[in-house]
Amino acid sequence: VQLQASGGGSVQAGGSLRLTCAASGRTFRSYGWFRQAPGKEREFVGAFFDNNRRIYYTDSVKYRFTISRDNAKNTLTLEMTSLKPEDTAVYYCAAGNPILSSVRTREGYRSWGQGTLVTVSS
């Protein structure tokens, strides 16, 4: 599957951004967002887990970020609100067939998009 992420940019703290990941080619069942800040490891942000059709988030983005999946358009959207400087990172979309224990891990995903930069200034 090819994944194309878009929508990154620069915003002031408290602002909002929407990221979209468009998938084409082979279809995986679950899709997620990860991010990597400078000098840090890539970390889980959230994911749509097809096995139970639930959406999972890391604690630091709960109630601020919202993930939605559009099967007809084969897209995954990340709505980010109340952005903080610590949200600054390159955001990656990912696709795969993880099991529940791996839905929050990089190892659960087989295909990765190219990343889109989100910069939040204070």
Short mmCIF file of N, CA, C and O in Angstrom, two decimals:
data_model
loop_
_atom_site.label_atom_id
_atom_site.label_comp_id
_atom_site.label_asym_id
_atom_site.label_seq_id
_atom_site.Cartn_x
_atom_site.Cartn_y
_atom_site.Cartn_z
N VAL A 1 0.85 -1.18 0.00
CA VAL A 1 0.00 0.00 0.00
C VAL A 1 0.89 1.24 0.00
O VAL A 1 1.96 1.25 0.60
N GLN A 2 0.45 2.23 -0.74
CA GLN A 2 1.14 3.52 -0.72
C GLN A 2 0.35 4.47 0.16
O GLN A 2 -0.88 4.56 0.04
N LEU A 3 1.05 5.17 1.03
CA LEU A 3 0.41 6.10 1.96
C LEU A 3 0.95 7.50 1.71
O LEU A 3 2.17 7.70 1.68
N GLN A 4 0.05 8.44 1.53
CA GLN A 4 0.43 9.81 1.28
C GLN A 4 -0.19 10.70 2.34
O GLN A 4 -1.41 10.84 2.40
N ALA A 5 0.65 11.27 3.19
CA ALA A 5 0.18 12.16 4.26
C ALA A 5 0.27 13.61 3.80
O ALA A 5 1.20 14.00 3.12
N SER A 6 -0.70 14.39 4.22
CA SER A 6 -0.71 15.81 3.90
C SER A 6 -1.36 16.59 5.03
O SER A 6 -2.01 16.00 5.90
N GLY A 7 -1.16 17.91 5.00
CA GLY A 7 -1.84 18.77 5.95
C GLY A 7 -0.97 19.35 7.04
O GLY A 7 -1.45 20.11 7.87
N GLY A 8 0.29 19.00 7.07
CA GLY A 8 1.17 19.56 8.08
C GLY A 8 1.39 21.05 7.87
O GLY A 8 1.03 21.61 6.83
N GLY A 9 1.99 21.69 8.85
CA GLY A 9 2.27 23.11 8.74
C GLY A 9 2.67 23.68 10.07
O GLY A 9 2.96 22.94 11.02
N SER A 10 2.66 25.00 10.14
CA SER A 10 3.04 25.70 11.36
C SER A 10 1.81 26.37 11.96
O SER A 10 1.00 26.95 11.23
N VAL A 11 1.72 26.30 13.26
CA VAL A 11 0.57 26.89 13.96
C VAL A 11 1.03 27.35 15.33
O VAL A 11 2.01 26.81 15.89
N GLN A 12 0.33 28.31 15.88
CA GLN A 12 0.64 28.74 17.24
C GLN A 12 -0.03 27.82 18.25
O GLN A 12 -1.03 27.15 17.94
N ALA A 13 0.51 27.81 19.44
CA ALA A 13 -0.06 27.00 20.51
C ALA A 13 -1.53 27.34 20.69
O ALA A 13 -1.92 28.51 20.65
N GLY A 14 -2.33 26.29 20.86
CA GLY A 14 -3.76 26.46 20.98
C GLY A 14 -4.50 26.33 19.66
O GLY A 14 -5.73 26.25 19.65
N GLY A 15 -3.75 26.31 18.58
CA GLY A 15 -4.36 26.21 17.26
C GLY A 15 -4.71 24.79 16.87
O GLY A 15 -4.56 23.85 17.66
N SER A 16 -5.16 24.65 15.62
CA SER A 16 -5.62 23.35 15.13
C SER A 16 -5.04 23.06 13.75
O SER A 16 -4.72 23.98 12.99
N LEU A 17 -4.90 21.78 13.47
CA LEU A 17 -4.48 21.32 12.15
C LEU A 17 -5.18 20.00 11.86
O LEU A 17 -5.54 19.26 12.78
N ARG A 18 -5.33 19.73 10.57
CA ARG A 18 -5.89 18.44 10.16
C ARG A 18 -4.91 17.76 9.23
O ARG A 18 -4.48 18.35 8.24
N LEU A 19 -4.57 16.53 9.57
CA LEU A 19 -3.72 15.72 8.71
C LEU A 19 -4.57 14.66 8.04
O LEU A 19 -5.46 14.08 8.66
N THR A 20 -4.25 14.39 6.78
CA THR A 20 -4.96 13.36 6.04
C THR A 20 -3.96 12.37 5.45
O THR A 20 -2.92 12.78 4.93
N CYS A 21 -4.30 11.11 5.55
CA CYS A 21 -3.48 10.05 4.96
C CYS A 21 -4.33 9.34 3.93
O CYS A 21 -5.38 8.78 4.26
N ALA A 22 -3.88 9.36 2.69
CA ALA A 22 -4.59 8.68 1.60
C ALA A 22 -3.86 7.40 1.26
O ALA A 22 -2.64 7.41 1.04
N ALA A 23 -4.59 6.30 1.24
CA ALA A 23 -4.00 5.00 0.97
C ALA A 23 -4.42 4.51 -0.41
O ALA A 23 -5.55 4.70 -0.83
N SER A 24 -3.50 3.86 -1.08
CA SER A 24 -3.79 3.28 -2.38
C SER A 24 -3.02 1.98 -2.51
O SER A 24 -2.04 1.74 -1.80
N GLY A 25 -3.48 1.12 -3.40
CA GLY A 25 -2.82 -0.15 -3.59
C GLY A 25 -3.39 -1.20 -2.65
O GLY A 25 -4.56 -1.20 -2.33
N ARG A 26 -2.51 -2.05 -2.16
CA ARG A 26 -2.94 -3.12 -1.26
C ARG A 26 -3.65 -2.55 -0.04
O ARG A 26 -3.25 -1.50 0.47
N THR A 27 -4.66 -3.21 0.41
CA THR A 27 -5.44 -2.71 1.54
C THR A 27 -5.05 -3.45 2.81
O THR A 27 -5.05 -4.68 2.84
N PHE A 28 -4.72 -2.71 3.85
CA PHE A 28 -4.54 -3.28 5.17
C PHE A 28 -5.79 -3.02 6.00
O PHE A 28 -6.64 -2.22 5.61
N ARG A 29 -5.87 -3.64 7.14
CA ARG A 29 -7.09 -3.53 7.94
C ARG A 29 -7.05 -2.36 8.92
O ARG A 29 -8.07 -1.77 9.23
N SER A 30 -5.89 -2.04 9.42
CA SER A 30 -5.80 -1.01 10.45
C SER A 30 -4.82 0.07 10.03
O SER A 30 -3.86 -0.20 9.31
N TYR A 31 -5.11 1.28 10.50
CA TYR A 31 -4.28 2.43 10.13
C TYR A 31 -4.00 3.27 11.37
O TYR A 31 -4.87 3.40 12.24
N GLY A 32 -2.82 3.84 11.41
CA GLY A 32 -2.46 4.62 12.59
C GLY A 32 -1.61 5.83 12.26
O GLY A 32 -1.15 5.99 11.13
N TRP A 33 -1.44 6.66 13.27
CA TRP A 33 -0.56 7.82 13.20
C TRP A 33 0.53 7.68 14.26
O TRP A 33 0.24 7.33 15.40
N PHE A 34 1.73 7.97 13.85
CA PHE A 34 2.88 8.04 14.74
C PHE A 34 3.55 9.39 14.54
O PHE A 34 3.29 10.07 13.56
N ARG A 35 4.40 9.78 15.47
CA ARG A 35 5.14 11.03 15.31
C ARG A 35 6.55 10.87 15.85
O ARG A 35 6.81 10.05 16.72
N GLN A 36 7.42 11.70 15.30
CA GLN A 36 8.82 11.66 15.73
C GLN A 36 9.32 13.08 15.88
O GLN A 36 9.41 13.83 14.89
N ALA A 37 9.62 13.45 17.11
CA ALA A 37 10.17 14.77 17.40
C ALA A 37 11.68 14.72 17.25
O ALA A 37 12.28 13.64 17.33
N PRO A 38 12.32 15.86 17.02
CA PRO A 38 13.77 15.87 16.85
C PRO A 38 14.49 15.23 18.03
O PRO A 38 14.22 15.56 19.19
N GLY A 39 15.37 14.29 17.73
CA GLY A 39 16.16 13.63 18.77
C GLY A 39 15.42 12.60 19.57
O GLY A 39 15.96 12.06 20.55
N LYS A 40 14.19 12.30 19.18
CA LYS A 40 13.40 11.32 19.93
C LYS A 40 12.98 10.17 19.03
O LYS A 40 13.06 10.26 17.80
N GLU A 41 12.54 9.10 19.67
CA GLU A 41 12.08 7.94 18.93
C GLU A 41 10.66 8.20 18.39
O GLU A 41 9.91 9.01 18.93
N ARG A 42 10.34 7.46 17.34
CA ARG A 42 9.00 7.56 16.79
C ARG A 42 8.02 6.95 17.80
O ARG A 42 8.24 5.86 18.32
N GLU A 43 6.94 7.70 18.06
CA GLU A 43 5.99 7.24 19.07
C GLU A 43 4.58 7.17 18.51
O GLU A 43 4.21 7.88 17.57
N PHE A 44 3.79 6.33 19.13
CA PHE A 44 2.39 6.12 18.75
C PHE A 44 1.57 7.34 19.12
O PHE A 44 1.71 7.90 20.20
N VAL A 45 0.68 7.76 18.21
CA VAL A 45 -0.27 8.84 18.47
C VAL A 45 -1.68 8.28 18.62
O VAL A 45 -2.37 8.53 19.60
N GLY A 46 -2.10 7.52 17.63
CA GLY A 46 -3.43 6.94 17.67
C GLY A 46 -3.63 6.04 16.48
O GLY A 46 -2.87 6.08 15.52
N ALA A 47 -4.69 5.22 16.55
CA ALA A 47 -4.93 4.28 15.46
C ALA A 47 -6.37 3.84 15.42
O ALA A 47 -7.05 3.77 16.46
N PHE A 48 -6.83 3.53 14.22
CA PHE A 48 -8.08 2.85 14.00
C PHE A 48 -7.76 1.36 13.87
O PHE A 48 -7.03 0.96 12.97
N PHE A 49 -8.31 0.59 14.81
CA PHE A 49 -8.03 -0.86 14.86
C PHE A 49 -9.24 -1.58 14.31
O PHE A 49 -10.31 -1.61 14.94
N ASP A 50 -9.07 -2.16 13.12
CA ASP A 50 -10.22 -2.72 12.42
C ASP A 50 -10.80 -3.94 13.11
O ASP A 50 -12.00 -4.21 12.98
N ASN A 51 -9.99 -4.70 13.86
CA ASN A 51 -10.48 -5.94 14.48
C ASN A 51 -11.69 -5.70 15.36
O ASN A 51 -12.61 -6.53 15.40
N ASN A 52 -11.70 -4.60 16.09
CA ASN A 52 -12.86 -4.28 16.93
C ASN A 52 -13.46 -2.91 16.59
O ASN A 52 -14.36 -2.45 17.28
N ARG A 53 -12.93 -2.33 15.52
CA ARG A 53 -13.40 -1.04 15.01
C ARG A 53 -13.36 0.06 16.07
O ARG A 53 -14.22 0.94 16.11
N ARG A 54 -12.34 -0.01 16.91
CA ARG A 54 -12.16 1.03 17.94
C ARG A 54 -10.97 1.90 17.56
O ARG A 54 -10.10 1.51 16.79
N ILE A 55 -10.95 3.07 18.16
CA ILE A 55 -9.85 3.99 17.96
C ILE A 55 -9.10 4.15 19.26
O ILE A 55 -9.70 4.36 20.32
N TYR A 56 -7.80 4.04 19.19
CA TYR A 56 -6.94 4.13 20.36
C TYR A 56 -6.06 5.38 20.25
O TYR A 56 -5.62 5.74 19.16
N TYR A 57 -5.80 6.00 21.40
CA TYR A 57 -4.95 7.19 21.45
C TYR A 57 -3.91 7.04 22.55
O TYR A 57 -4.15 6.39 23.56
N THR A 58 -2.78 7.69 22.35
CA THR A 58 -1.85 7.81 23.45
C THR A 58 -2.39 8.86 24.42
O THR A 58 -3.13 9.78 24.02
N ASP A 59 -2.06 8.72 25.69
CA ASP A 59 -2.68 9.58 26.71
C ASP A 59 -2.44 11.07 26.46
O ASP A 59 -3.32 11.89 26.74
N SER A 60 -1.30 11.43 25.94
CA SER A 60 -0.97 12.85 25.81
C SER A 60 -1.82 13.59 24.77
O SER A 60 -1.84 14.82 24.76
N VAL A 61 -2.52 12.85 23.92
CA VAL A 61 -3.34 13.52 22.90
C VAL A 61 -4.83 13.28 23.09
O VAL A 61 -5.65 13.82 22.33
N LYS A 62 -5.19 12.48 24.07
CA LYS A 62 -6.61 12.20 24.31
C LYS A 62 -7.37 13.49 24.55
O LYS A 62 -6.89 14.39 25.24
N TYR A 63 -8.56 13.56 24.00
CA TYR A 63 -9.46 14.71 24.12
C TYR A 63 -8.98 15.93 23.35
O TYR A 63 -9.67 16.95 23.32
N ARG A 64 -7.84 15.84 22.70
CA ARG A 64 -7.36 16.94 21.84
C ARG A 64 -7.30 16.50 20.38
O ARG A 64 -7.56 17.31 19.48
N PHE A 65 -6.96 15.24 20.15
CA PHE A 65 -6.83 14.72 18.79
C PHE A 65 -7.97 13.76 18.52
O PHE A 65 -8.39 13.01 19.40
N THR A 66 -8.43 13.74 17.26
CA THR A 66 -9.50 12.83 16.86
C THR A 66 -9.12 12.16 15.55
O THR A 66 -8.76 12.84 14.58
N ILE A 67 -9.21 10.84 15.54
CA ILE A 67 -8.93 10.06 14.34
C ILE A 67 -10.24 9.60 13.73
O ILE A 67 -11.15 9.16 14.45
N SER A 68 -10.32 9.68 12.42
CA SER A 68 -11.48 9.14 11.73
C SER A 68 -11.02 8.40 10.49
O SER A 68 -10.02 8.74 9.87
N ARG A 69 -11.77 7.38 10.16
CA ARG A 69 -11.45 6.51 9.03
C ARG A 69 -12.60 6.56 8.03
O ARG A 69 -13.75 6.37 8.41
N ASP A 70 -12.28 6.83 6.77
CA ASP A 70 -13.28 6.83 5.71
C ASP A 70 -12.96 5.67 4.77
O ASP A 70 -12.03 5.76 3.96
N ASN A 71 -13.72 4.60 4.89
CA ASN A 71 -13.44 3.41 4.07
C ASN A 71 -13.68 3.68 2.59
O ASN A 71 -12.95 3.18 1.74
N ALA A 72 -14.70 4.46 2.28
CA ALA A 72 -15.04 4.72 0.88
C ALA A 72 -13.91 5.48 0.18
O ALA A 72 -13.59 5.19 -0.97
N LYS A 73 -13.31 6.43 0.88
CA LYS A 73 -12.23 7.22 0.30
C LYS A 73 -10.86 6.61 0.60
O LYS A 73 -9.86 7.07 0.07
N ASN A 74 -10.85 5.62 1.47
CA ASN A 74 -9.60 4.99 1.91
C ASN A 74 -8.63 6.03 2.49
O ASN A 74 -7.46 6.11 2.12
N THR A 75 -9.16 6.82 3.40
CA THR A 75 -8.36 7.84 4.06
C THR A 75 -8.44 7.70 5.58
O THR A 75 -9.39 7.15 6.12
N LEU A 76 -7.43 8.23 6.23
CA LEU A 76 -7.37 8.31 7.69
C LEU A 76 -7.07 9.76 8.03
O LEU A 76 -6.08 10.31 7.54
N THR A 77 -7.90 10.37 8.85
CA THR A 77 -7.74 11.78 9.18
C THR A 77 -7.38 11.93 10.65
O THR A 77 -7.91 11.21 11.50
N LEU A 78 -6.49 12.87 10.91
CA LEU A 78 -6.12 13.20 12.29
C LEU A 78 -6.44 14.67 12.50
O LEU A 78 -5.78 15.54 11.94
N GLU A 79 -7.47 14.93 13.28
CA GLU A 79 -7.84 16.30 13.65
C GLU A 79 -7.14 16.63 14.95
O GLU A 79 -7.33 15.96 15.96
N MET A 80 -6.34 17.68 14.91
CA MET A 80 -5.55 18.06 16.09
C MET A 80 -6.00 19.43 16.58
O MET A 80 -5.97 20.40 15.81
N THR A 81 -6.42 19.51 17.81
CA THR A 81 -6.84 20.78 18.40
C THR A 81 -6.03 21.05 19.67
O THR A 81 -5.33 20.16 20.16
N SER A 82 -6.14 22.27 20.16
CA SER A 82 -5.41 22.67 21.37
C SER A 82 -3.95 22.24 21.29
O SER A 82 -3.39 21.68 22.23
N LEU A 83 -3.34 22.50 20.17
CA LEU A 83 -1.97 22.05 19.94
C LEU A 83 -0.99 22.72 20.90
O LEU A 83 -1.16 23.90 21.27
N LYS A 84 0.02 21.96 21.28
CA LYS A 84 1.04 22.42 22.21
C LYS A 84 2.41 22.35 21.53
O LYS A 84 2.60 21.54 20.62
N PRO A 85 3.36 23.12 22.00
CA PRO A 85 4.70 23.05 21.41
C PRO A 85 5.27 21.62 21.43
O PRO A 85 5.98 21.23 20.50
N GLU A 86 4.92 20.85 22.44
CA GLU A 86 5.44 19.47 22.51
C GLU A 86 4.80 18.54 21.49
O GLU A 86 5.21 17.39 21.36
N ASP A 87 3.81 19.02 20.75
CA ASP A 87 3.26 18.24 19.65
C ASP A 87 4.09 18.39 18.37
O ASP A 87 3.82 17.72 17.37
N THR A 88 5.06 19.27 18.40
CA THR A 88 5.92 19.47 17.24
C THR A 88 6.66 18.20 16.89
O THR A 88 7.34 17.61 17.74
N ALA A 89 6.50 17.75 15.65
CA ALA A 89 7.10 16.49 15.22
C ALA A 89 6.79 16.28 13.74
O ALA A 89 5.96 16.98 13.16
N VAL A 90 7.45 15.29 13.18
CA VAL A 90 7.04 14.77 11.87
C VAL A 90 6.02 13.68 12.15
O VAL A 90 6.28 12.76 12.94
N TYR A 91 4.88 13.80 11.51
CA TYR A 91 3.80 12.84 11.72
C TYR A 91 3.76 11.87 10.54
O TYR A 91 3.78 12.28 9.38
N TYR A 92 3.67 10.58 10.89
CA TYR A 92 3.66 9.52 9.89
C TYR A 92 2.36 8.73 9.99
O TYR A 92 1.92 8.40 11.10
N CYS A 93 1.77 8.41 8.85
CA CYS A 93 0.68 7.46 8.87
C CYS A 93 1.23 6.08 8.55
O CYS A 93 2.27 5.95 7.89
N ALA A 94 0.55 5.08 9.05
CA ALA A 94 1.01 3.71 8.91
C ALA A 94 -0.17 2.79 8.69
O ALA A 94 -1.29 3.09 9.13
N ALA A 95 0.10 1.68 8.04
CA ALA A 95 -0.95 0.70 7.78
C ALA A 95 -0.43 -0.69 8.06
O ALA A 95 0.75 -0.98 7.87
N GLY A 96 -1.31 -1.56 8.52
CA GLY A 96 -0.91 -2.93 8.80
C GLY A 96 -2.06 -3.75 9.31
O GLY A 96 -3.21 -3.32 9.29
N ASN A 97 -1.73 -4.95 9.78
CA ASN A 97 -2.72 -5.84 10.38
C ASN A 97 -2.25 -6.22 11.78
O ASN A 97 -1.99 -7.40 12.06
N PRO A 98 -2.15 -5.23 12.67
CA PRO A 98 -1.67 -5.55 14.02
C PRO A 98 -2.71 -6.35 14.80
O PRO A 98 -3.89 -6.36 14.47
N ILE A 99 -2.23 -7.04 15.82
CA ILE A 99 -3.13 -7.63 16.80
C ILE A 99 -3.28 -6.60 17.92
O ILE A 99 -2.55 -5.60 17.95
N LEU A 100 -4.17 -6.84 18.85
CA LEU A 100 -4.46 -5.84 19.88
C LEU A 100 -3.21 -5.44 20.65
O LEU A 100 -3.00 -4.26 20.96
N SER A 101 -2.37 -6.41 20.94
CA SER A 101 -1.17 -6.11 21.73
C SER A 101 -0.13 -5.31 20.96
O SER A 101 0.81 -4.77 21.56
N SER A 102 -0.28 -5.19 19.66
CA SER A 102 0.71 -4.47 18.87
C SER A 102 0.15 -3.24 18.19
O SER A 102 0.87 -2.57 17.44
N VAL A 103 -1.09 -2.88 18.45
CA VAL A 103 -1.70 -1.77 17.74
C VAL A 103 -1.00 -0.45 18.07
O VAL A 103 -1.03 0.48 17.28
N ARG A 104 -0.37 -0.36 19.22
CA ARG A 104 0.31 0.87 19.63
C ARG A 104 1.81 0.83 19.34
O ARG A 104 2.55 1.74 19.75
N THR A 105 2.27 -0.19 18.65
CA THR A 105 3.70 -0.33 18.40
C THR A 105 4.03 -0.17 16.92
O THR A 105 3.21 -0.47 16.05
N ARG A 106 5.25 0.25 16.66
CA ARG A 106 5.68 0.38 15.25
C ARG A 106 5.70 -0.98 14.56
O ARG A 106 5.43 -1.09 13.37
N GLU A 107 5.97 -2.02 15.34
CA GLU A 107 6.06 -3.35 14.76
C GLU A 107 4.72 -3.86 14.25
O GLU A 107 4.67 -4.82 13.48
N GLY A 108 3.64 -3.24 14.66
CA GLY A 108 2.32 -3.67 14.22
C GLY A 108 1.96 -3.23 12.82
O GLY A 108 0.94 -3.66 12.28
N TYR A 109 2.81 -2.41 12.19
CA TYR A 109 2.45 -1.81 10.91
C TYR A 109 3.49 -2.16 9.85
O TYR A 109 4.69 -2.19 10.13
N ARG A 110 3.02 -2.41 8.65
CA ARG A 110 3.87 -2.86 7.57
C ARG A 110 4.26 -1.77 6.59
O ARG A 110 5.29 -1.87 5.92
N SER A 111 3.43 -0.76 6.48
CA SER A 111 3.66 0.26 5.47
C SER A 111 3.59 1.64 6.11
O SER A 111 2.76 1.87 6.99
N TRP A 112 4.47 2.54 5.64
CA TRP A 112 4.58 3.87 6.24
C TRP A 112 4.55 4.95 5.15
O TRP A 112 5.12 4.78 4.07
N GLY A 113 3.90 6.06 5.50
CA GLY A 113 3.92 7.21 4.63
C GLY A 113 5.21 7.99 4.80
O GLY A 113 6.06 7.66 5.63
N GLN A 114 5.36 9.05 4.04
CA GLN A 114 6.62 9.80 4.01
C GLN A 114 6.76 10.80 5.15
O GLN A 114 7.84 11.30 5.39
N GLY A 115 5.71 11.08 5.86
CA GLY A 115 5.78 12.01 6.98
C GLY A 115 5.43 13.43 6.58
O GLY A 115 5.74 13.87 5.47
N THR A 116 4.80 14.13 7.51
CA THR A 116 4.48 15.53 7.29
C THR A 116 4.80 16.29 8.58
O THR A 116 4.50 15.82 9.67
N LEU A 117 5.43 17.44 8.44
CA LEU A 117 5.93 18.18 9.60
C LEU A 117 4.85 19.07 10.20
O LEU A 117 4.19 19.83 9.49
N VAL A 118 4.72 18.97 11.51
CA VAL A 118 3.84 19.85 12.28
C VAL A 118 4.71 20.63 13.26
O VAL A 118 5.46 20.03 14.04
N THR A 119 4.62 21.95 13.18
CA THR A 119 5.39 22.80 14.07
C THR A 119 4.44 23.68 14.86
O THR A 119 3.63 24.40 14.27
N VAL A 120 4.55 23.61 16.18
CA VAL A 120 3.69 24.40 17.06
C VAL A 120 4.57 25.36 17.84
O VAL A 120 5.45 24.93 18.59
N SER A 121 4.33 26.64 17.67
CA SER A 121 5.15 27.65 18.35
C SER A 121 4.41 28.18 19.57
O SER A 121 3.18 28.25 19.59
N SER A 122 5.18 28.57 20.55
CA SER A 122 4.59 29.07 21.80
C SER A 122 4.33 30.56 21.75
O SER A 122 4.74 31.25 20.84
#
